[in-house]
Short mmCIF file of C-alpha atoms in Angstrom, two decimals:
data_model
loop_
_atom_site.label_atom_id
_atom_site.label_comp_id
_atom_site.label_asym_id
_atom_site.label_seq_id
_atom_site.Cartn_x
_atom_site.Cartn_y
_atom_site.Cartn_z
CA MET U 389 12.43 -11.67 -26.94
CA ALA U 390 14.15 -13.92 -29.55
CA GLY U 391 13.10 -17.36 -30.35
CA ARG U 392 14.05 -20.61 -28.26
CA LYS U 393 16.80 -22.38 -29.78
CA ARG U 394 15.34 -26.08 -31.17
CA LYS U 395 15.48 -29.26 -29.66
CA ASN U 396 16.16 -32.50 -31.23
CA PRO U 397 15.22 -31.38 -34.84
CA ASP U 398 13.64 -34.10 -37.25
CA ASP U 399 11.54 -33.71 -40.70
CA SER U 400 8.63 -35.18 -39.49
CA PRO U 401 5.68 -32.70 -39.89
CA ALA U 402 5.30 -32.95 -35.74
CA GLY U 403 9.33 -32.40 -35.39
CA GLN U 404 8.77 -29.70 -37.91
CA ALA U 405 6.19 -27.82 -35.91
CA ALA U 406 8.23 -28.61 -32.80
CA ALA U 407 10.60 -26.13 -34.46
CA TRP U 408 8.14 -23.83 -35.69
CA LEU U 409 7.15 -23.72 -32.36
CA ASP U 410 10.57 -23.35 -30.41
CA ASP U 411 11.22 -20.12 -33.05
CA ALA U 412 7.56 -18.70 -32.20
CA SER U 413 8.30 -18.42 -28.73
CA GLY U 414 8.98 -14.70 -28.45
CA ARG U 415 5.38 -14.04 -30.21
CA MET U 416 3.79 -16.44 -27.83
CA VAL U 417 4.95 -14.39 -24.85
CA ALA U 418 3.97 -10.91 -26.77
CA MET U 419 0.25 -12.47 -27.17
CA GLN U 420 0.10 -13.30 -23.33
CA ALA U 421 0.79 -9.78 -22.78
CA ASP U 422 -1.60 -8.66 -25.01
CA LEU U 423 -4.49 -11.21 -22.70
CA VAL U 424 -3.08 -9.93 -19.24
CA ARG U 425 -3.49 -6.37 -19.73
CA ARG U 426 -7.11 -6.73 -21.40
CA ASN U 427 -9.07 -6.84 -18.15
CA ALA U 428 -12.02 -9.87 -18.99
CA VAL U 429 -13.24 -10.11 -15.06
CA GLY U 430 -16.92 -11.26 -15.73
CA PRO U 431 -19.66 -8.72 -14.20
CA THR U 432 -20.29 -11.17 -11.89
CA ASN U 433 -17.32 -10.02 -10.39
CA ASP U 434 -17.52 -6.39 -10.63
CA GLY U 435 -15.70 -6.76 -13.79
CA PRO U 436 -16.11 -5.53 -17.64
CA GLY U 437 -16.50 -9.25 -19.22
CA GLU U 438 -14.99 -10.23 -21.85
CA GLN U 439 -15.72 -8.21 -24.68
CA GLU U 440 -12.35 -6.33 -25.28
CA LYS U 441 -10.22 -9.37 -24.85
CA ALA U 442 -12.58 -11.35 -27.59
CA ASP U 443 -11.99 -8.39 -29.96
CA PHE U 444 -8.71 -8.69 -29.55
CA LEU U 445 -8.54 -11.97 -30.33
CA ALA U 446 -10.60 -12.29 -33.09
CA GLU U 447 -8.72 -9.40 -34.36
CA PHE U 448 -4.91 -11.01 -33.56
CA LEU U 449 -6.66 -14.61 -35.16
CA GLU U 450 -7.27 -13.55 -38.67
CA ALA U 451 -4.29 -11.40 -38.38
CA GLU U 452 -2.56 -14.54 -38.56
CA GLY U 453 -4.77 -15.97 -41.58
CA LEU U 454 -6.67 -17.94 -39.02
CA GLY U 455 -10.28 -16.92 -40.20
CA PRO U 456 -13.36 -15.75 -40.43
CA VAL U 457 -13.62 -15.71 -37.04
CA GLN U 458 -17.10 -16.64 -35.73
CA ARG U 459 -18.78 -14.48 -32.80
CA LEU U 460 -22.20 -16.09 -30.35
CA VAL U 461 -22.61 -13.43 -28.26
CA ASP U 462 -25.49 -13.90 -25.31
CA ASP U 463 -26.59 -10.08 -25.08
CA ARG U 464 -29.09 -11.27 -22.49
CA GLY U 465 -27.65 -8.77 -19.99
CA ASP U 466 -26.42 -5.39 -19.33
CA VAL U 467 -22.66 -6.70 -20.48
CA PRO U 468 -22.38 -8.62 -23.98
CA ARG U 469 -20.64 -11.77 -23.04
CA PRO U 470 -18.87 -12.98 -26.39
CA ASN U 471 -17.81 -17.11 -27.38
CA LEU U 472 -15.55 -16.90 -30.74
CA TYR U 473 -14.71 -20.03 -32.58
CA VAL U 474 -12.85 -20.41 -35.69
CA THR U 475 -12.03 -23.48 -37.59
CA LEU U 476 -9.11 -25.42 -39.66
CA PRO U 477 -10.31 -27.67 -42.39
CA GLY U 478 -8.69 -31.49 -41.79
CA ARG U 479 -8.50 -34.62 -44.45
CA ASP U 480 -11.45 -36.18 -42.32
CA ARG U 481 -14.41 -33.67 -42.96
CA THR U 482 -17.18 -35.55 -40.60
CA ARG U 483 -15.61 -34.57 -37.31
CA THR U 484 -13.98 -31.77 -35.36
CA LEU U 485 -11.32 -31.79 -32.36
CA TRP U 486 -12.38 -29.15 -30.65
CA PHE U 487 -9.87 -27.06 -28.18
CA MET U 488 -11.66 -24.81 -25.97
CA THR U 489 -10.81 -22.58 -23.56
CA HIS U 490 -12.10 -19.52 -21.32
CA LEU U 491 -11.96 -16.10 -21.97
CA ASP U 492 -13.13 -14.78 -18.62
CA VAL U 493 -10.44 -14.36 -15.87
CA VAL U 494 -10.88 -13.99 -11.47
CA PRO U 495 -10.24 -11.22 -9.75
CA PRO U 496 -6.82 -10.40 -8.95
CA GLY U 497 -8.04 -9.99 -5.06
CA ASP U 498 -5.70 -8.34 -2.46
CA ARG U 499 -3.61 -6.00 -4.44
CA ASN U 500 -1.09 -5.82 -1.99
CA LEU U 501 0.01 -9.36 -2.51
CA TRP U 502 0.90 -9.10 -6.23
CA LYS U 503 4.55 -7.89 -6.57
CA SER U 504 3.40 -5.99 -9.71
CA ASP U 505 0.38 -4.62 -11.61
CA PRO U 506 -1.69 -7.79 -12.22
CA PHE U 507 -2.84 -6.99 -15.19
CA VAL U 508 0.64 -5.99 -16.42
CA LEU U 509 2.70 -9.65 -17.84
CA ARG U 510 5.76 -9.33 -15.66
CA VAL U 511 8.79 -11.95 -17.14
CA GLU U 512 11.45 -13.22 -14.94
CA GLY U 513 13.24 -14.98 -17.65
CA ASP U 514 11.24 -18.19 -18.24
CA LYS U 515 8.45 -17.58 -15.88
CA LEU U 516 5.42 -14.95 -16.43
CA VAL U 517 3.57 -13.76 -13.66
CA GLY U 518 0.07 -11.95 -14.80
CA ARG U 519 -3.85 -12.21 -13.83
CA GLY U 520 -4.89 -15.10 -16.04
CA VAL U 521 -1.50 -16.03 -17.26
CA GLU U 522 -2.35 -20.03 -16.53
CA ASP U 523 -6.36 -19.96 -15.98
CA ASN U 524 -6.56 -19.44 -19.02
CA HIS U 525 -4.11 -17.88 -21.55
CA GLN U 526 -1.51 -20.90 -21.60
CA GLY U 527 -3.72 -22.90 -23.07
CA MET U 528 -5.39 -20.21 -25.47
CA VAL U 529 -2.15 -19.27 -26.45
CA ALA U 530 -0.74 -23.06 -26.74
CA SER U 531 -3.56 -24.02 -28.84
CA VAL U 532 -4.20 -21.10 -31.10
CA PHE U 533 0.52 -21.47 -31.77
CA ALA U 534 -0.12 -25.10 -32.45
CA ALA U 535 -3.14 -24.35 -35.26
CA LEU U 536 -0.69 -20.99 -36.66
CA ALA U 537 1.98 -23.57 -36.75
CA LEU U 538 0.17 -26.00 -38.80
CA ARG U 539 -0.90 -22.83 -40.84
CA GLY U 540 2.91 -21.30 -41.56
CA LEU U 541 3.81 -25.17 -42.48
CA GLY U 542 1.28 -25.78 -44.90
CA LEU U 543 0.31 -29.26 -42.71
CA VAL U 544 -3.26 -30.28 -43.38
CA PRO U 545 -5.05 -31.27 -39.43
CA GLU U 546 -6.34 -35.43 -39.79
CA CYS U 547 -10.09 -34.38 -39.08
CA ASP U 548 -11.64 -30.55 -38.52
CA ILE U 549 -9.72 -28.61 -36.02
CA GLY U 550 -12.26 -26.14 -33.68
CA LEU U 551 -10.80 -23.20 -31.43
CA LEU U 552 -13.38 -22.31 -29.03
CA PHE U 553 -13.28 -19.65 -26.69
CA VAL U 554 -16.25 -19.02 -23.65
CA ALA U 555 -16.81 -16.62 -22.03
CA ASP U 556 -18.28 -17.08 -18.49
CA GLU U 557 -16.54 -20.28 -17.22
CA GLU U 558 -15.76 -18.74 -13.85
CA THR U 559 -18.86 -18.04 -12.63
CA GLY U 560 -20.92 -21.25 -13.91
CA SER U 561 -20.77 -20.91 -17.58
CA THR U 562 -24.17 -19.45 -17.87
CA HIS U 563 -23.35 -16.97 -21.00
CA GLY U 564 -21.03 -19.67 -22.35
CA LEU U 565 -20.67 -23.07 -22.80
CA ARG U 566 -24.02 -23.72 -20.94
CA TRP U 567 -25.49 -21.20 -23.78
CA LEU U 568 -24.06 -22.47 -26.36
CA LEU U 569 -25.14 -25.93 -25.80
CA GLU U 570 -28.63 -24.61 -25.41
CA ARG U 571 -28.83 -22.50 -27.84
CA HIS U 572 -25.98 -23.22 -30.66
CA ARG U 573 -25.67 -27.19 -30.19
CA ASP U 574 -25.50 -27.65 -34.06
CA LEU U 575 -22.14 -25.98 -33.62
CA PHE U 576 -20.70 -29.68 -32.15
CA ARG U 577 -21.57 -32.93 -33.73
CA PRO U 578 -21.68 -36.51 -32.23
CA GLU U 579 -18.35 -37.62 -33.60
CA ASP U 580 -16.94 -34.17 -32.19
CA ALA U 581 -14.00 -34.45 -29.46
CA PHE U 582 -12.88 -32.05 -27.08
CA VAL U 583 -9.46 -31.21 -25.21
CA VAL U 584 -9.90 -28.99 -22.22
CA PRO U 585 -6.46 -27.05 -21.28
CA ASP U 586 -7.80 -25.80 -18.29
CA ALA U 587 -6.31 -27.94 -16.07
CA GLY U 588 -2.89 -30.20 -15.03
CA ASN U 589 -0.02 -31.21 -13.11
CA PHE U 590 3.59 -30.05 -12.82
CA ASP U 591 4.58 -32.66 -14.73
CA GLY U 592 2.26 -33.22 -17.41
CA SER U 593 1.03 -36.88 -16.54
CA MET U 594 -2.38 -36.12 -15.70
CA ILE U 595 -4.81 -37.05 -18.58
CA GLU U 596 -8.38 -35.79 -16.12
CA VAL U 597 -11.25 -37.92 -17.46
CA ALA U 598 -13.50 -38.06 -14.54
CA GLU U 599 -15.03 -35.77 -11.26
CA LYS U 600 -16.12 -36.91 -8.22
CA SER U 601 -19.85 -35.69 -7.44
CA ILE U 602 -19.67 -32.64 -5.41
CA LEU U 603 -21.95 -32.21 -1.96
CA TRP U 604 -21.99 -29.21 0.21
CA LEU U 605 -24.03 -29.04 3.28
CA ARG U 606 -25.31 -26.75 6.29
CA PHE U 607 -26.05 -28.15 9.47
CA ARG U 608 -28.22 -25.97 12.01
CA THR U 609 -28.16 -27.63 15.57
CA VAL U 610 -30.78 -25.98 17.86
CA GLY U 611 -31.33 -26.09 21.71
CA LYS U 612 -31.79 -23.65 24.36
CA GLN U 613 -29.80 -21.04 25.14
CA VAL U 614 -28.45 -20.46 28.97
CA HIS U 615 -25.98 -18.65 31.20
CA ALA U 616 -23.10 -21.49 31.54
CA SER U 617 -23.54 -21.70 35.18
CA THR U 618 -26.43 -23.34 34.98
CA PRO U 619 -26.10 -25.59 32.06
CA ASN U 620 -28.79 -28.00 33.25
CA GLN U 621 -31.82 -25.57 32.44
CA GLY U 622 -30.02 -25.45 29.22
CA ILE U 623 -29.69 -27.44 25.72
CA ASN U 624 -26.16 -27.05 24.51
CA ALA U 625 -26.21 -26.69 20.80
CA LEU U 626 -22.90 -26.56 20.20
CA VAL U 627 -22.11 -30.05 22.31
CA ALA U 628 -24.40 -31.64 20.26
CA ALA U 629 -23.22 -30.48 16.93
CA SER U 630 -19.56 -31.58 17.68
CA GLN U 631 -21.27 -34.79 18.51
CA LEU U 632 -22.95 -34.57 15.20
CA ILE U 633 -19.74 -33.41 13.46
CA VAL U 634 -18.02 -37.06 15.04
CA LYS U 635 -20.82 -39.32 13.49
CA LEU U 636 -20.52 -37.96 10.36
CA ARG U 637 -17.23 -39.09 10.05
CA ASP U 638 -19.09 -42.81 9.78
CA LEU U 639 -19.82 -41.56 6.55
CA TYR U 640 -16.15 -43.28 5.81
CA ASP U 641 -17.33 -46.44 6.47
CA ARG U 642 -20.98 -46.26 4.87
CA PHE U 643 -19.88 -45.42 1.47
CA ASP U 644 -16.00 -47.38 1.49
CA LEU U 645 -16.04 -48.28 -2.18
CA ARG U 646 -12.61 -47.11 -3.63
CA ASP U 647 -11.76 -46.53 -7.32
CA PRO U 648 -7.80 -46.31 -8.08
CA LEU U 649 -8.68 -43.42 -10.88
CA PHE U 650 -8.74 -41.02 -8.58
CA ASP U 651 -6.52 -39.39 -5.73
CA PRO U 652 -7.68 -40.01 -2.90
CA PRO U 653 -8.99 -43.21 -4.04
CA ILE U 654 -12.62 -42.87 -1.90
CA SER U 655 -15.43 -40.51 -1.62
CA THR U 656 -14.63 -37.62 0.83
CA PHE U 657 -16.70 -36.38 3.79
CA GLU U 658 -15.11 -33.38 5.46
CA ALA U 659 -16.54 -31.07 7.94
CA THR U 660 -14.87 -27.15 7.46
CA ARG U 661 -16.60 -23.86 8.30
CA ARG U 662 -17.77 -23.16 11.42
CA GLU U 663 -20.34 -20.26 12.09
CA ALA U 664 -19.37 -17.98 15.04
CA ASN U 665 -22.35 -18.59 17.53
CA VAL U 666 -22.24 -17.14 20.95
CA PRO U 667 -20.05 -13.96 21.53
CA ASN U 668 -19.18 -14.23 25.04
CA ILE U 669 -17.83 -17.30 27.12
CA ASN U 670 -20.41 -17.40 29.96
CA THR U 671 -22.90 -18.43 27.57
CA VAL U 672 -23.94 -21.74 26.32
CA PRO U 673 -24.95 -21.68 22.80
CA GLY U 674 -28.53 -22.44 21.68
CA GLU U 675 -27.79 -22.39 18.07
CA ASP U 676 -24.43 -23.93 16.10
CA VAL U 677 -23.85 -23.87 12.29
CA PHE U 678 -21.55 -25.24 10.75
CA PHE U 679 -20.85 -27.41 6.97
CA MET U 680 -19.76 -29.81 5.23
CA ASP U 681 -18.07 -30.63 2.25
CA CYS U 682 -18.44 -34.00 0.25
CA ARG U 683 -16.81 -35.02 -2.61
CA ILE U 684 -18.53 -38.58 -3.82
CA LEU U 685 -17.13 -41.29 -6.01
CA PRO U 686 -19.62 -41.43 -9.72
CA GLN U 687 -20.25 -44.66 -8.95
CA THR U 688 -22.00 -43.91 -5.15
CA PRO U 689 -25.68 -41.78 -5.50
CA PRO U 690 -25.33 -38.67 -3.78
CA ASP U 691 -29.16 -39.36 -3.10
CA ALA U 692 -28.11 -42.26 -0.95
CA VAL U 693 -24.92 -39.91 1.23
CA LEU U 694 -27.92 -37.32 1.80
CA ARG U 695 -30.30 -40.05 3.03
CA THR U 696 -27.56 -41.37 5.21
CA VAL U 697 -26.47 -37.85 6.71
CA ARG U 698 -30.52 -37.38 7.24
CA GLU U 699 -30.33 -40.65 9.10
CA ILE U 700 -27.59 -39.33 11.44
CA CYS U 701 -28.73 -35.96 12.38
CA SER U 702 -32.17 -37.85 13.00
CA ASP U 703 -30.67 -39.75 15.82
CA VAL U 704 -28.15 -37.22 17.23
CA ALA U 705 -31.57 -34.97 17.63
CA ARG U 706 -33.35 -37.29 19.57
CA ASN U 707 -30.11 -38.39 21.43
CA ASN U 708 -29.39 -35.03 22.46
CA ARG U 709 -32.98 -33.28 22.45
CA VAL U 710 -32.24 -30.79 19.94
CA VAL U 711 -33.20 -30.15 16.47
CA VAL U 712 -31.03 -30.67 13.55
CA SER U 713 -31.78 -29.76 10.53
CA VAL U 714 -29.77 -30.03 6.37
CA GLU U 715 -29.41 -27.81 3.98
CA VAL U 716 -27.89 -28.94 0.52
CA VAL U 717 -25.55 -25.65 -0.24
CA THR U 718 -24.34 -26.54 -3.41
CA ARG U 719 -24.78 -30.11 -5.85
CA GLU U 720 -22.79 -31.37 -8.46
CA ASP U 721 -23.70 -34.24 -9.31
CA ALA U 722 -20.66 -36.51 -11.53
CA ALA U 723 -20.98 -36.69 -15.33
CA PRO U 724 -20.55 -40.09 -16.93
CA PRO U 725 -16.54 -40.29 -17.09
CA THR U 726 -14.66 -40.04 -20.56
CA ALA U 727 -13.69 -43.69 -20.98
CA SER U 728 -9.74 -43.94 -20.11
CA ASP U 729 -9.41 -46.25 -23.32
CA ALA U 730 -11.19 -43.59 -25.66
CA PRO U 731 -9.56 -42.86 -28.61
CA LEU U 732 -8.53 -39.33 -27.99
CA VAL U 733 -6.74 -40.36 -24.22
CA GLY U 734 -4.55 -42.61 -25.79
CA GLN U 735 -3.75 -40.42 -28.64
CA LEU U 736 -2.85 -37.31 -25.36
CA ALA U 737 -1.41 -39.84 -24.16
CA ARG U 738 1.13 -40.90 -26.67
CA ALA U 739 1.60 -36.63 -28.27
CA VAL U 740 2.59 -35.70 -24.41
CA GLN U 741 5.04 -39.24 -24.00
CA ARG U 742 6.63 -38.16 -27.67
CA VAL U 743 6.78 -33.84 -26.23
CA TYR U 744 7.62 -34.26 -22.96
CA LYS U 745 8.69 -38.60 -22.35
CA VAL U 746 6.28 -38.64 -19.47
CA ASP U 747 3.91 -41.34 -19.42
CA ALA U 748 0.64 -39.42 -19.28
CA ARG U 749 -2.53 -41.89 -17.31
CA PRO U 750 -6.20 -41.34 -17.31
CA ARG U 751 -7.00 -40.06 -13.57
CA GLY U 752 -10.05 -38.78 -11.81
CA ILE U 753 -10.31 -35.50 -9.58
CA GLY U 754 -12.44 -34.20 -6.89
CA GLY U 755 -13.60 -30.54 -8.34
CA GLY U 756 -15.75 -29.87 -11.02
CA THR U 757 -14.67 -28.83 -14.32
CA VAL U 758 -16.49 -27.42 -16.91
CA ALA U 759 -15.75 -30.48 -19.03
CA SER U 760 -18.90 -31.79 -17.21
CA TYR U 761 -21.34 -30.09 -19.22
CA LEU U 762 -20.32 -31.58 -22.54
CA ARG U 763 -19.39 -35.22 -20.72
CA ARG U 764 -23.04 -35.23 -20.00
CA ASN U 765 -23.60 -34.89 -23.56
CA GLY U 766 -21.61 -37.61 -24.64
CA TRP U 767 -18.66 -36.35 -25.73
CA PRO U 768 -15.38 -37.82 -25.00
CA VAL U 769 -13.26 -34.69 -23.14
CA ALA U 770 -9.39 -35.16 -21.79
CA VAL U 771 -8.50 -32.20 -19.43
CA TRP U 772 -4.99 -31.62 -19.95
CA SER U 773 -1.78 -29.35 -19.20
CA ARG U 774 1.45 -28.92 -17.54
CA MET U 775 1.28 -26.61 -14.93
CA ASP U 776 2.27 -25.63 -11.65
CA GLU U 777 -1.76 -24.76 -10.63
CA THR U 778 -1.77 -21.13 -9.45
CA ALA U 779 -4.65 -20.21 -10.89
CA HIS U 780 -6.77 -17.92 -8.90
CA GLN U 781 -3.74 -17.31 -6.47
CA PRO U 782 -1.99 -13.39 -6.48
CA ASN U 783 1.23 -13.86 -8.31
CA GLU U 784 0.12 -16.31 -11.03
CA TYR U 785 2.72 -17.71 -13.15
CA ILE U 786 3.04 -20.24 -15.91
CA TRP U 787 6.89 -21.30 -17.43
CA LEU U 788 7.28 -20.66 -20.67
CA PRO U 789 8.85 -24.26 -21.87
CA ASN U 790 5.25 -25.60 -20.66
CA MET U 791 3.26 -23.03 -22.80
CA VAL U 792 5.43 -24.11 -26.09
CA GLY U 793 5.44 -27.95 -24.90
CA ASP U 794 1.96 -27.18 -24.81
CA ALA U 795 1.79 -26.45 -28.27
CA LYS U 796 4.15 -28.75 -29.24
CA VAL U 797 1.42 -31.67 -27.97
CA PHE U 798 -1.35 -29.93 -29.20
CA SER U 799 0.28 -29.51 -32.95
CA VAL U 800 0.97 -33.64 -32.31
CA LEU U 801 -2.87 -34.01 -31.68
CA MET U 802 -4.05 -31.71 -34.87
CA ILE U 803 -1.75 -33.10 -37.34
CA GLY U 804 -2.39 -37.06 -36.43
CA GLU U 805 -0.91 -39.85 -35.68
CA ALA U 806 -1.16 -40.88 -39.47
CA ALA U 807 0.95 -38.04 -40.23
CA GLN U 808 3.88 -39.51 -38.04
CA ALA U 809 5.53 -41.77 -40.11
CA ALA U 810 5.27 -39.97 -43.08
CA HIS U 811 4.54 -36.50 -44.47
CA ALA U 812 1.37 -35.04 -44.26
CA PRO U 813 -0.05 -33.40 -47.44
CA ARG U 814 0.53 -29.94 -48.03
CA VAL U 815 -1.97 -27.12 -48.39
CA ALA U 816 -1.55 -25.79 -51.92
#
């Protein structure tokens, strides 16, 4: 594939990097193809793990002059779980700006829903389709080629640049980032900062700096099963559970704090899945089970929500003569947010404006990301990318201009603001 036509070239370091990346777009597509064909589904999901992809990536980076590549492998299980990193020395050697992406991908799911083999890249003009192209190859390729642009042009980054490739992000990071923080914490310094290009929106206007707490609850209501023709002889667990679902809507009034950083700007409390109770119509169910998904603003303690939930359950149980139990299925307390005025956030916003002509703003999200592990340890983290958010879907895709554009944004961050007004020093 031929390189893309250069747009608005200028002679600044960032302009030179942008032109270099336009010319390298065909190589970026080729790297995507090499990554997609290496199945890196984790063993938890019955996959082979990340080893083949890690071997390819290490060989690629060293062949391109980005090395030596360091390997940190968690070999506690039957399948080794490799983590890789490489650094570019900068003018300021006291801190590192890390670009962290993950090696593993989710399974393709129902193959009948794919228009082609999910592990063979399909190119439709500027549209690239395949498992992992967005999650997380776009960020991986963009950060690698941003570093290659600096290397190829002889530009020295503002500070040390680290490219970190972790295992096991899709299934809890037990063998990836969490393991690194437990066993190799000295890899990171207090002054470091992180860009995680693993989430975003269609125009690149969202810089994710905060996440809500996640609380998933299972409710079990127990009454007395009887024939539906004699309901007076039983206690209808379905009716009691339905009343409980309605009463739990009071959580919206009890926890009504608003934070405009988030969309929606409130905590949410939604009943979701319900399990089957009796198989036939003419039986009053004696047991009913349903679930609730709570996404709670960081300012609200999940324990306070749980106390209120249990109070509501007690009232419904007493009024309906049923037994109600509530079980925490998943709990992930929100990490301290990255400050909206953190230097990294401002620098990233200016880089996005330079490349995409878009005003990017700090925002919070309802979901959880791997960034939370870093934020709990005090590091500033910006989660950002420009994408259509097709991760985990059949026919996952990205747009080539977004991958090239993200690489330009990362190159601006790597070069640093001091170099935007004047040419940066060249590597000898």
